[in-house]
mmCIF file of C-alpha atoms in Angstrom:
data_model
loop_
_atom_site.group_PDB
_atom_site.id
_atom_site.type_symbol
_atom_site.label_atom_id
_atom_site.label_comp_id
_atom_site.label_asym_id
_atom_site.label_seq_id
_atom_site.Cartn_x
_atom_site.Cartn_y
_atom_site.Cartn_z
ATOM 1 C CA MET Z 11 64.350 5.984 -1.611
ATOM 2 C CA PHE Z 12 62.774 3.339 0.217
ATOM 3 C CA ILE Z 13 59.907 5.499 1.406
ATOM 4 C CA GLY Z 14 59.388 6.953 -1.999
ATOM 5 C CA LEU Z 15 59.090 3.274 -3.429
ATOM 6 C CA ILE Z 16 56.499 2.457 -0.837
ATOM 7 C CA ASN Z 17 54.526 5.440 -1.692
ATOM 8 C CA LYS Z 18 54.730 4.674 -5.440
ATOM 9 C CA ARG Z 19 53.423 1.115 -4.675
ATOM 10 C CA ILE Z 20 50.498 2.607 -2.598
ATOM 11 C CA LYS Z 21 49.428 4.761 -5.400
ATOM 12 C CA ILE Z 22 49.514 1.935 -7.584
ATOM 13 C CA VAL Z 23 47.428 -0.123 -5.303
ATOM 14 C CA ASN Z 24 45.020 2.730 -4.678
ATOM 15 C CA TYR Z 25 44.560 3.271 -8.345
ATOM 16 C CA LYS Z 26 43.842 -0.440 -8.998
ATOM 17 C CA LEU Z 27 41.312 -0.348 -6.168
ATOM 18 C CA VAL Z 28 39.531 2.835 -7.486
ATOM 19 C CA HIS Z 29 39.553 1.225 -11.033
ATOM 20 C CA TYR Z 30 37.928 -1.975 -9.506
ATOM 21 C CA CYS Z 31 35.349 -0.071 -7.656
ATOM 22 C CA PHE Z 32 34.332 1.872 -10.802
ATOM 23 C CA LEU Z 33 34.229 -1.399 -12.790
ATOM 24 C CA LEU Z 34 32.032 -2.935 -9.877
ATOM 25 C CA ILE Z 35 29.708 0.041 -10.117
ATOM 26 C CA PHE Z 36 29.475 -0.065 -13.872
ATOM 27 C CA ILE Z 37 28.732 -3.923 -13.923
ATOM 28 C CA ILE Z 38 25.828 -3.267 -11.127
ATOM 29 C CA ILE Z 39 24.363 -0.465 -13.095
ATOM 30 C CA THR Z 40 24.534 -1.991 -16.614
ATOM 31 C CA THR Z 41 23.149 -5.371 -15.455
ATOM 32 C CA GLY Z 42 20.556 -3.831 -13.202
ATOM 33 C CA CYS Z 43 21.706 -5.916 -10.379
ATOM 34 C CA VAL Z 44 18.765 -8.392 -11.145
ATOM 35 C CA ALA Z 45 19.042 -11.779 -9.281
ATOM 36 C CA SER Z 46 16.724 -14.781 -9.458
ATOM 37 C CA TYR Z 47 15.737 -16.939 -6.437
ATOM 38 C CA LYS Z 48 13.549 -19.958 -5.845
ATOM 39 C CA ALA Z 49 10.208 -19.252 -4.146
ATOM 40 C CA VAL Z 50 7.749 -21.723 -2.602
ATOM 41 C CA GLY Z 51 4.228 -20.961 -1.378
ATOM 42 C CA TYR Z 52 1.211 -22.921 -0.141
ATOM 43 C CA SER Z 53 -2.495 -22.460 0.666
ATOM 44 C CA GLU Z 54 -3.156 -22.301 4.309
ATOM 45 C CA ASP Z 55 -6.451 -24.160 4.141
ATOM 46 C CA TYR Z 56 -6.447 -26.137 0.956
ATOM 47 C CA ASN Z 57 -4.374 -28.858 -1.047
ATOM 48 C CA GLU Z 58 -2.072 -26.573 -3.132
ATOM 49 C CA VAL Z 59 1.614 -25.859 -3.181
ATOM 50 C CA PHE Z 60 3.146 -23.156 -5.552
ATOM 51 C CA VAL Z 61 6.657 -23.076 -6.601
ATOM 52 C CA GLY Z 62 8.496 -20.669 -8.977
ATOM 53 C CA GLU Z 63 10.966 -17.766 -9.129
ATOM 54 C CA VAL Z 64 11.339 -14.237 -7.701
ATOM 55 C CA ASN Z 65 13.508 -11.843 -9.849
ATOM 56 C CA ALA Z 66 14.666 -9.283 -7.534
ATOM 57 C CA ASN Z 67 16.312 -5.788 -8.392
ATOM 58 C CA LEU Z 68 18.846 -5.338 -5.519
ATOM 59 C CA LEU Z 69 19.288 -1.773 -6.168
ATOM 60 C CA SER Z 70 15.550 -0.627 -6.059
ATOM 61 C CA GLY Z 71 14.161 -3.378 -4.071
ATOM 62 C CA SER Z 72 11.368 -4.057 -6.458
ATOM 63 C CA GLY Z 73 10.941 -7.357 -8.250
ATOM 64 C CA THR Z 74 8.556 -9.643 -10.122
ATOM 65 C CA PHE Z 75 7.494 -13.278 -9.644
ATOM 66 C CA LYS Z 76 6.169 -16.264 -11.494
ATOM 67 C CA LEU Z 77 4.553 -19.432 -9.591
ATOM 68 C CA GLU Z 78 2.795 -22.498 -10.754
ATOM 69 C CA GLY Z 79 0.564 -24.582 -8.634
ATOM 70 C CA GLN Z 80 1.582 -28.249 -8.346
ATOM 71 C CA ILE Z 81 -1.877 -29.658 -7.915
ATOM 72 C CA THR Z 82 -4.065 -27.508 -10.082
ATOM 73 C CA GLY Z 83 -1.395 -26.099 -12.539
ATOM 74 C CA ILE Z 84 -2.619 -22.556 -11.988
ATOM 75 C CA LYS Z 85 0.018 -20.058 -13.057
ATOM 76 C CA CYS Z 86 0.412 -16.763 -11.262
ATOM 77 C CA GLU Z 87 2.687 -13.824 -11.909
ATOM 78 C CA GLY Z 88 3.169 -10.363 -10.661
ATOM 79 C CA ALA Z 89 5.125 -7.770 -9.003
ATOM 80 C CA SER Z 90 6.544 -6.687 -5.598
ATOM 81 C CA THR Z 91 7.620 -3.343 -4.260
ATOM 82 C CA VAL Z 92 9.177 -2.114 -0.968
ATOM 83 C CA THR Z 93 7.017 0.119 1.362
ATOM 84 C CA TYR Z 94 9.268 0.338 4.265
ATOM 85 C CA THR Z 95 13.222 0.487 4.630
ATOM 86 C CA PRO Z 96 14.460 0.617 8.280
ATOM 87 C CA ASN Z 97 18.061 1.228 7.324
ATOM 88 C CA PRO Z 98 19.375 2.197 3.895
ATOM 89 C CA PHE Z 99 22.506 0.395 4.428
ATOM 90 C CA THR Z 100 21.093 -3.067 4.793
ATOM 91 C CA CYS Z 101 18.265 -5.120 3.456
ATOM 92 C CA VAL Z 102 17.263 -6.769 6.602
ATOM 93 C CA GLY Z 103 13.862 -5.585 7.981
ATOM 94 C CA GLN Z 104 12.584 -4.261 4.668
ATOM 95 C CA ARG Z 105 8.723 -4.847 4.184
ATOM 96 C CA GLY Z 106 6.775 -4.617 1.060
ATOM 97 C CA GLU Z 107 3.773 -5.717 -0.920
ATOM 98 C CA ILE Z 108 3.244 -8.152 -3.635
ATOM 99 C CA PHE Z 109 0.294 -8.222 -6.177
ATOM 100 C CA GLY Z 110 -0.484 -10.471 -9.064
ATOM 101 C CA ARG Z 111 -2.940 -12.341 -11.192
ATOM 102 C CA CYS Z 112 -3.267 -15.940 -12.000
ATOM 103 C CA SER Z 113 -4.275 -17.773 -15.054
ATOM 104 C CA ASP Z 114 -7.771 -18.734 -13.792
ATOM 105 C CA GLY Z 115 -8.728 -15.051 -13.162
ATOM 106 C CA ARG Z 116 -8.079 -14.656 -9.407
ATOM 107 C CA THR Z 117 -5.704 -11.898 -8.215
ATOM 108 C CA LEU Z 118 -3.245 -12.009 -5.372
ATOM 109 C CA GLN Z 119 -2.193 -9.448 -2.706
ATOM 110 C CA GLY Z 120 0.081 -9.701 0.150
ATOM 111 C CA SER Z 121 2.981 -8.408 2.336
ATOM 112 C CA TYR Z 122 6.469 -9.790 2.984
ATOM 113 C CA VAL Z 123 9.406 -9.171 5.288
ATOM 114 C CA VAL Z 124 12.960 -9.401 4.120
ATOM 115 C CA THR Z 125 15.466 -11.421 6.352
ATOM 116 C CA SER Z 126 18.538 -10.832 4.312
ATOM 117 C CA CYS Z 127 19.335 -9.324 0.820
ATOM 118 C CA THR Z 128 18.221 -12.598 -0.861
ATOM 119 C CA THR Z 129 15.610 -14.255 1.540
ATOM 120 C CA GLY Z 130 12.456 -13.370 3.060
ATOM 121 C CA TYR Z 131 9.002 -14.708 3.811
ATOM 122 C CA GLY Z 132 5.276 -13.328 3.617
ATOM 123 C CA ARG Z 133 1.542 -14.174 3.518
ATOM 124 C CA GLY Z 134 -1.478 -13.012 1.672
ATOM 125 C CA VAL Z 135 -4.982 -13.584 0.273
ATOM 126 C CA ASP Z 136 -6.431 -14.251 -3.200
ATOM 127 C CA SER Z 137 -9.513 -12.568 -4.459
ATOM 128 C CA MET Z 138 -11.704 -15.185 -2.996
ATOM 129 C CA GLY Z 139 -10.209 -14.632 0.615
ATOM 130 C CA ASN Z 140 -8.170 -17.703 0.422
ATOM 131 C CA LYS Z 141 -4.867 -17.340 2.608
ATOM 132 C CA PHE Z 142 -1.408 -18.141 1.338
ATOM 133 C CA ILE Z 143 1.959 -18.180 2.891
ATOM 134 C CA PHE Z 144 5.295 -18.163 1.012
ATOM 135 C CA ASN Z 145 9.031 -17.736 1.287
ATOM 136 C CA PHE Z 146 11.816 -17.015 -1.061
ATOM 137 C CA GLY Z 147 15.621 -16.938 -1.611
ATOM 138 C CA LEU Z 148 15.801 -20.800 -1.355
ATOM 139 C CA SER Z 149 18.395 -22.963 -3.167
ATOM 140 C CA GLU Z 150 17.189 -25.609 -5.583
ATOM 141 C CA GLU Z 151 17.707 -28.266 -2.865
ATOM 142 C CA GLU Z 152 15.833 -26.303 -0.213
ATOM 143 C CA ALA Z 153 13.094 -25.629 -2.618
ATOM 144 C CA GLU Z 154 12.644 -29.139 -3.557
ATOM 145 C CA ALA Z 155 12.672 -30.309 0.034
ATOM 146 C CA GLN Z 156 10.042 -27.733 1.005
ATOM 147 C CA VAL Z 157 7.800 -28.766 -1.961
ATOM 148 C CA ARG Z 158 8.041 -32.352 -1.110
ATOM 149 C CA GLN Z 159 7.106 -31.527 2.593
ATOM 150 C CA ARG Z 160 4.233 -29.215 1.820
ATOM 151 C CA LEU Z 161 2.751 -31.602 -0.653
ATOM 152 C CA HIS Z 162 2.743 -34.311 1.980
ATOM 153 C CA ILE Z 163 1.227 -32.102 4.628
ATOM 154 C CA SER Z 164 -1.342 -30.646 2.108
ATOM 155 C CA GLN Z 165 -2.693 -33.895 0.939
ATOM 156 C CA GLU Z 166 -4.980 -34.158 3.822
ATOM 157 C CA LYS Z 167 -6.464 -30.662 3.047
ATOM 158 C CA PRO Z 168 -9.450 -30.149 0.743
ATOM 159 C CA PRO Z 169 -8.894 -28.952 -2.956
ATOM 160 C CA LEU Z 170 -8.443 -25.347 -3.582
ATOM 161 C CA PRO Z 171 -11.848 -23.953 -4.605
ATOM 162 C CA GLU Z 172 -12.046 -23.063 -8.426
ATOM 163 C CA TYR Z 173 -12.344 -19.326 -8.819
ATOM 164 C CA GLN Z 174 -15.889 -17.981 -9.042
ATOM 165 C CA PRO Z 175 -16.139 -14.535 -10.642
ATOM 166 C CA SER Z 176 -19.932 -14.662 -10.080
ATOM 167 C CA ALA Z 177 -21.943 -16.816 -7.570
ATOM 168 C CA LYS Z 178 -24.319 -19.480 -8.864
ATOM 169 C CA ASN Z 179 -26.559 -19.845 -5.872
ATOM 170 C CA GLN Z 180 -27.482 -18.181 -2.654
ATOM 171 C CA GLN Z 181 -24.921 -19.837 -0.727
ATOM 172 C CA GLU Z 182 -22.112 -18.909 -3.048
ATOM 173 C CA LYS Z 183 -23.431 -15.372 -3.139
ATOM 174 C CA GLU Z 184 -22.877 -15.279 0.673
ATOM 175 C CA ASP Z 185 -19.523 -16.769 0.307
ATOM 176 C CA THR Z 186 -18.351 -14.596 -2.325
ATOM 177 C CA LYS Z 187 -19.968 -11.380 -1.238
ATOM 178 C CA THR Z 188 -17.672 -8.598 -2.408
ATOM 179 C CA PHE Z 189 -16.913 -5.283 -0.681
ATOM 180 C CA LYS Z 190 -14.580 -2.454 -0.827
ATOM 181 C CA THR Z 191 -13.008 -0.442 2.014
ATOM 182 C CA GLY Z 192 -11.609 2.821 2.485
ATOM 183 C CA THR Z 193 -11.044 5.597 4.780
ATOM 184 C CA GLY Z 194 -12.906 8.742 5.680
ATOM 185 C CA PHE Z 195 -12.904 11.708 8.012
ATOM 186 C CA PHE Z 196 -15.468 13.768 9.896
ATOM 187 C CA ILE Z 197 -15.787 17.261 8.602
ATOM 188 C CA SER Z 198 -18.399 18.196 11.051
ATOM 189 C CA SER Z 199 -19.525 17.280 14.494
ATOM 190 C CA ASN Z 200 -23.026 16.116 13.197
ATOM 191 C CA GLY Z 201 -21.784 13.233 11.203
ATOM 192 C CA TYR Z 202 -20.732 14.494 7.869
ATOM 193 C CA ILE Z 203 -17.700 12.546 6.328
ATOM 194 C CA LEU Z 204 -15.432 13.352 3.612
ATOM 195 C CA THR Z 205 -13.881 10.246 1.521
ATOM 196 C CA CYS Z 206 -13.042 9.342 -2.185
ATOM 197 C CA TYR Z 207 -15.991 8.745 -4.456
ATOM 198 C CA HIS Z 208 -14.190 5.649 -6.093
ATOM 199 C CA VAL Z 209 -14.486 3.994 -2.612
ATOM 200 C CA ILE Z 210 -18.327 3.948 -2.590
ATOM 201 C CA LYS Z 211 -19.044 4.042 -6.215
ATOM 202 C CA GLY Z 212 -21.620 1.514 -7.195
ATOM 203 C CA ALA Z 213 -22.281 0.462 -3.493
ATOM 204 C CA ASN Z 214 -25.730 -0.804 -2.525
ATOM 205 C CA ASN Z 215 -24.994 -0.250 1.080
ATOM 206 C CA ILE Z 216 -22.422 1.956 2.894
ATOM 207 C CA LYS Z 217 -21.255 1.118 6.508
ATOM 208 C CA ILE Z 218 -19.087 3.398 8.630
ATOM 209 C CA LEU Z 219 -17.122 1.925 11.456
ATOM 210 C CA THR Z 220 -15.906 4.586 14.074
ATOM 211 C CA TYR Z 221 -12.957 4.589 16.319
ATOM 212 C CA ASP Z 222 -15.128 3.194 19.247
ATOM 213 C CA LYS Z 223 -16.205 0.302 17.073
ATOM 214 C CA ASN Z 224 -19.632 1.326 16.484
ATOM 215 C CA LEU Z 225 -21.187 0.412 13.031
ATOM 216 C CA TYR Z 226 -23.571 3.030 11.314
ATOM 217 C CA ASP Z 227 -25.509 3.028 8.054
ATOM 218 C CA GLY Z 228 -24.210 5.761 5.907
ATOM 219 C CA PHE Z 229 -25.798 7.502 2.977
ATOM 220 C CA LEU Z 230 -24.263 9.522 0.076
ATOM 221 C CA VAL Z 231 -25.068 13.132 0.345
ATOM 222 C CA THR Z 232 -23.222 14.537 -2.648
ATOM 223 C CA LYS Z 233 -20.275 13.699 -4.775
ATOM 224 C CA ASP Z 234 -18.013 15.058 -7.387
ATOM 225 C CA SER Z 235 -16.846 12.158 -9.577
ATOM 226 C CA ALA Z 236 -14.498 14.256 -11.801
ATOM 227 C CA ASN Z 237 -12.359 14.995 -8.646
ATOM 228 C CA ASP Z 238 -13.023 11.647 -6.974
ATOM 229 C CA ILE Z 239 -14.645 13.257 -3.650
ATOM 230 C CA ALA Z 240 -17.697 12.314 -1.802
ATOM 231 C CA ILE Z 241 -19.642 13.316 1.203
ATOM 232 C CA ILE Z 242 -21.370 10.763 3.317
ATOM 233 C CA LYS Z 243 -23.594 11.259 6.309
ATOM 234 C CA ILE Z 244 -24.383 9.146 9.402
ATOM 235 C CA GLU Z 245 -26.702 9.764 12.201
ATOM 236 C CA ALA Z 246 -24.158 10.338 15.070
ATOM 237 C CA ASN Z 247 -21.950 12.958 16.488
ATOM 238 C CA TYR Z 248 -18.280 12.744 16.485
ATOM 239 C CA PRO Z 249 -15.329 15.374 16.557
ATOM 240 C CA GLN Z 250 -14.360 16.730 13.377
ATOM 241 C CA LEU Z 251 -10.981 17.605 11.659
ATOM 242 C CA ASP Z 252 -9.998 21.046 10.736
ATOM 243 C CA LEU Z 253 -9.421 21.839 7.085
ATOM 244 C CA GLY Z 254 -6.393 23.652 6.097
ATOM 245 C CA LYS Z 255 -5.543 25.548 2.786
ATOM 246 C CA SER Z 256 -3.638 23.580 0.035
ATOM 247 C CA ASN Z 257 -2.076 26.613 -1.420
ATOM 248 C CA LYS Z 258 0.048 27.334 1.898
ATOM 249 C CA ILE Z 259 1.984 24.051 1.463
ATOM 250 C CA SER Z 260 5.462 23.939 0.028
ATOM 251 C CA LYS Z 261 7.458 21.238 -1.630
ATOM 252 C CA GLY Z 262 9.155 19.346 1.041
ATOM 253 C CA ALA Z 263 6.726 19.848 3.782
ATOM 254 C CA GLU Z 264 6.237 17.046 6.150
ATOM 255 C CA VAL Z 265 2.799 15.346 6.222
ATOM 256 C CA MET Z 266 1.115 12.174 7.242
ATOM 257 C CA THR Z 267 -2.090 10.161 7.037
ATOM 258 C CA LEU Z 268 -4.152 7.941 9.169
ATOM 259 C CA GLY Z 269 -6.180 5.087 7.550
ATOM 260 C CA TYR Z 270 -7.360 1.524 7.413
ATOM 261 C CA PRO Z 271 -5.036 -0.244 4.792
ATOM 262 C CA LEU Z 272 -5.580 -3.959 3.750
ATOM 263 C CA ILE Z 273 -7.771 -4.734 6.746
ATOM 264 C CA LEU Z 274 -7.979 -8.416 5.800
ATOM 265 C CA LEU Z 275 -4.230 -8.583 6.372
ATOM 266 C CA GLN Z 276 -3.314 -5.835 8.817
ATOM 267 C CA GLY Z 277 -6.296 -5.843 10.961
ATOM 268 C CA GLN Z 278 -8.610 -2.820 11.903
ATOM 269 C CA GLU Z 279 -6.380 -0.633 13.933
ATOM 270 C CA ILE Z 280 -5.877 2.581 12.474
ATOM 271 C CA LYS Z 281 -2.449 3.095 10.852
ATOM 272 C CA ALA Z 282 -0.251 6.108 10.716
ATOM 273 C CA THR Z 283 2.254 6.629 7.879
ATOM 274 C CA PHE Z 284 4.537 9.620 7.234
ATOM 275 C CA GLY Z 285 6.387 11.510 4.530
ATOM 276 C CA ARG Z 286 6.760 14.610 2.538
ATOM 277 C CA ILE Z 287 5.231 16.749 -0.355
ATOM 278 C CA ASN Z 288 7.391 15.795 -3.412
ATOM 279 C CA ALA Z 289 5.467 17.751 -5.934
ATOM 280 C CA LEU Z 290 2.614 20.247 -6.108
ATOM 281 C CA SER Z 291 1.221 18.787 -8.992
ATOM 282 C CA GLY Z 292 0.078 15.084 -10.023
ATOM 283 C CA ILE Z 293 0.407 12.891 -13.185
ATOM 284 C CA GLY Z 294 0.968 14.957 -16.178
ATOM 285 C CA ASN Z 295 1.526 18.189 -14.022
ATOM 286 C CA ASP Z 296 -2.216 18.035 -13.001
ATOM 287 C CA PRO Z 297 -2.429 20.974 -10.510
ATOM 288 C CA ARG Z 298 -5.319 19.349 -8.512
ATOM 289 C CA PHE Z 299 -3.018 16.893 -6.830
ATOM 290 C CA PHE Z 300 0.065 16.606 -4.477
ATOM 291 C CA GLN Z 301 2.556 13.878 -5.195
ATOM 292 C CA ILE Z 302 3.722 12.382 -1.784
ATOM 293 C CA ASP Z 303 5.896 9.737 -0.595
ATOM 294 C CA VAL Z 304 3.716 8.889 2.306
ATOM 295 C CA PRO Z 305 3.279 5.122 2.140
ATOM 296 C CA VAL Z 306 -0.292 4.172 1.213
ATOM 297 C CA GLN Z 307 -1.942 0.987 0.483
ATOM 298 C CA PRO Z 308 -5.417 -0.252 -0.723
ATOM 299 C CA GLY Z 309 -7.777 0.983 2.088
ATOM 300 C CA ASN Z 310 -6.038 4.418 2.612
ATOM 301 C CA SER Z 311 -8.029 5.968 -0.181
ATOM 302 C CA GLY Z 312 -10.293 8.680 1.202
ATOM 303 C CA GLY Z 313 -7.892 9.324 4.206
ATOM 304 C CA PRO Z 314 -6.791 12.807 5.264
ATOM 305 C CA LEU Z 315 -3.433 14.331 4.340
ATOM 306 C CA ILE Z 316 -2.371 16.180 7.517
ATOM 307 C CA ASP Z 317 0.225 18.815 8.038
ATOM 308 C CA LEU Z 318 2.109 19.787 10.940
ATOM 309 C CA ASN Z 319 -0.784 22.175 12.192
ATOM 310 C CA GLY Z 320 -2.989 19.023 12.432
ATOM 311 C CA LYS Z 321 -5.109 20.226 9.632
ATOM 312 C CA VAL Z 322 -6.241 18.475 6.425
ATOM 313 C CA ILE Z 323 -4.495 19.696 3.248
ATOM 314 C CA GLY Z 324 -5.492 16.793 0.904
ATOM 315 C CA ILE Z 325 -7.461 13.688 0.415
ATOM 316 C CA ILE Z 326 -5.505 10.268 -0.173
ATOM 317 C CA ILE Z 327 -6.398 9.191 -3.752
ATOM 318 C CA GLY Z 328 -4.087 6.473 -4.205
ATOM 319 C CA ARG Z 329 -0.773 5.537 -6.070
ATOM 320 C CA LEU Z 330 0.605 4.737 -9.583
ATOM 321 C CA ASN Z 331 -0.552 1.163 -10.690
ATOM 322 C CA GLU Z 332 2.711 -0.657 -10.340
ATOM 323 C CA ILE Z 333 1.731 -3.593 -12.753
ATOM 324 C CA GLU Z 334 0.796 -1.146 -15.423
ATOM 325 C CA VAL Z 335 3.891 1.067 -14.943
ATOM 326 C CA PHE Z 336 6.105 -2.002 -14.961
ATOM 327 C CA LYS Z 337 4.686 -3.118 -18.422
ATOM 328 C CA ILE Z 338 5.123 0.328 -19.815
ATOM 329 C CA ALA Z 339 8.427 1.471 -18.232
ATOM 330 C CA GLY Z 340 10.041 -1.881 -17.122
ATOM 331 C CA SER Z 341 10.291 -0.760 -13.600
ATOM 332 C CA ILE Z 342 8.222 -0.347 -10.533
ATOM 333 C CA PRO Z 343 7.718 3.026 -9.101
ATOM 334 C CA GLN Z 344 8.633 3.671 -5.449
ATOM 335 C CA ASN Z 345 6.338 5.448 -3.317
ATOM 336 C CA ALA Z 346 4.931 7.565 -6.052
ATOM 337 C CA ASN Z 347 1.519 8.333 -4.236
ATOM 338 C CA TYR Z 348 -1.240 11.124 -4.619
ATOM 339 C CA ALA Z 349 -3.636 13.196 -2.748
ATOM 340 C CA ILE Z 350 -6.160 15.604 -4.162
ATOM 341 C CA LYS Z 351 -5.780 19.111 -2.695
ATOM 342 C CA ILE Z 352 -8.472 19.951 -0.011
ATOM 343 C CA ASP Z 353 -9.357 23.089 -1.733
ATOM 344 C CA TYR Z 354 -11.142 21.020 -4.520
ATOM 345 C CA ALA Z 355 -13.566 19.874 -1.874
ATOM 346 C CA SER Z 356 -14.918 23.289 -1.445
ATOM 347 C CA PRO Z 357 -17.692 23.187 -3.905
ATOM 348 C CA LEU Z 358 -19.084 20.092 -2.269
ATOM 349 C CA LEU Z 359 -18.872 21.798 1.018
ATOM 350 C CA ASP Z 360 -20.776 24.772 -0.398
ATOM 351 C CA ILE Z 361 -23.573 22.401 -1.462
ATOM 352 C CA VAL Z 362 -23.988 21.042 2.188
ATOM 353 C CA GLY Z 363 -23.655 24.510 3.387
ATOM 354 C CA ASN Z 364 -25.447 25.334 6.635
ATOM 355 C CA ASN Z 365 -26.024 21.719 7.452
ATOM 356 C CA LEU Z 366 -22.453 21.424 8.645
ATOM 357 C CA ASN Z 367 -22.196 21.770 12.351
ATOM 358 C CA THR Z 368 -18.514 22.840 12.637
ATOM 359 C CA ILE Z 369 -16.679 23.194 15.777
ATOM 360 C CA HIS Z 370 -12.997 23.780 15.419
ATOM 361 C CA SER Z 371 -11.847 21.722 18.444
ATOM 362 C CA ILE Z 372 -8.270 21.601 17.599
ATOM 363 C CA LYS Z 373 -7.790 24.948 15.768
ATOM 364 C CA ASP Z 374 -4.491 26.848 16.687
ATOM 365 C CA ARG Z 375 -3.470 24.342 19.177
ATOM 366 C CA GLY Z 376 0.221 24.667 18.583
ATOM 367 C CA PHE Z 377 1.237 21.033 17.889
ATOM 368 C CA LYS Z 378 4.960 20.226 18.211
ATOM 369 C CA ASN Z 379 5.075 17.131 16.108
ATOM 370 C CA PHE Z 380 2.854 14.315 14.795
ATOM 371 C CA GLU Z 381 3.159 12.351 17.937
ATOM 372 C CA GLU Z 382 0.953 15.001 19.511
ATOM 373 C CA ILE Z 383 -1.276 15.309 16.568
ATOM 374 C CA ILE Z 384 -2.315 11.620 16.149
ATOM 375 C CA PRO Z 385 -4.210 11.317 19.435
ATOM 376 C CA ALA Z 386 -5.874 14.620 18.761
ATOM 377 C CA ILE Z 387 -7.361 13.630 15.617
ATOM 378 C CA GLU Z 388 -7.563 9.679 15.396
ATOM 379 C CA LYS Z 389 -11.199 9.780 16.831
ATOM 380 C CA SER Z 390 -12.384 11.708 13.611
ATOM 381 C CA ILE Z 391 -11.039 8.909 11.238
ATOM 382 C CA VAL Z 392 -13.428 6.166 10.048
ATOM 383 C CA LEU Z 393 -13.297 2.889 8.183
ATOM 384 C CA VAL Z 394 -15.694 3.149 5.036
ATOM 385 C CA ILE Z 395 -17.251 -0.296 4.075
ATOM 386 C CA ALA Z 396 -18.992 -0.264 0.654
ATOM 387 C CA GLU Z 397 -21.083 -3.339 -0.280
#
């Protein structure tokens, strides 16, 4: 009888625990698990301190932010998205990107590291190249103390330059000279490069930086603006990549890319990222594209999508515009990225035709993994600079 009473009480306790867990899950789902935290940022070189809030979705890792300059009164807002999660059971070590726009017209982009589920720090640049540093997850008292400290330190610095969408004199033109960067890869041993057309569209000058840090003048050979593909030529010889067949790839296949993302922040070392084919079509079931979860950032456009045979099966195009999707859907997409299938480059390759000096240096080499592939192909990847 005593044992039966204990078992009955255990069942009651278990029922209450299960009921509590379901109630907790329901609360998390219905509230969206959104929390607000204080954030403080400051210009690295100028007299400006920003203070505001970060609204973080603890389930998805995404969030939004609003900041206001304490000196200039500039107001900035934007969004964040997670790009790397080391452990699905903890927030610590997550990395992500921020992007936003300010009331004076300047844009912001940066990266951050999470130190707990509610705190983190990061750095970035605005569209004029001005560097800023920020941290978030502060209490009211901590935020006020940091603002006072930063205002005191920053008062010795020069004023934050006004946003200049167009230069008014020659010196300003030099200071605000704009350029775009992307990635490309050799498709022949005699200097032909495949990349995205949007990387070089409207450029007056094209520069190509190779793995050995040589800078070459490039020129546009031909383009397919509808499919966002272009072929560039330099007068130099480098090893090429082998092109595969897009129609041989299955959903779930492992893929990777090499490229030069966010070089102003991350430097000019080539970066490797990995993932899988999520879908055999793009936005609106567009059959020209793969949807992939390979992390890509500005600067990855034009890079090769590589399979486990070390062959190019696609060209990285980009990702969904997080801010626009957030406005429409109320949430930020996670790793919804796209590559155009390499088969759609065939018409351009036919135009170039016999000019391509193709030597299949890595064909049928029998790679075991991406770790073997990277050193075999990274000399064929280039940084594309469009001025």
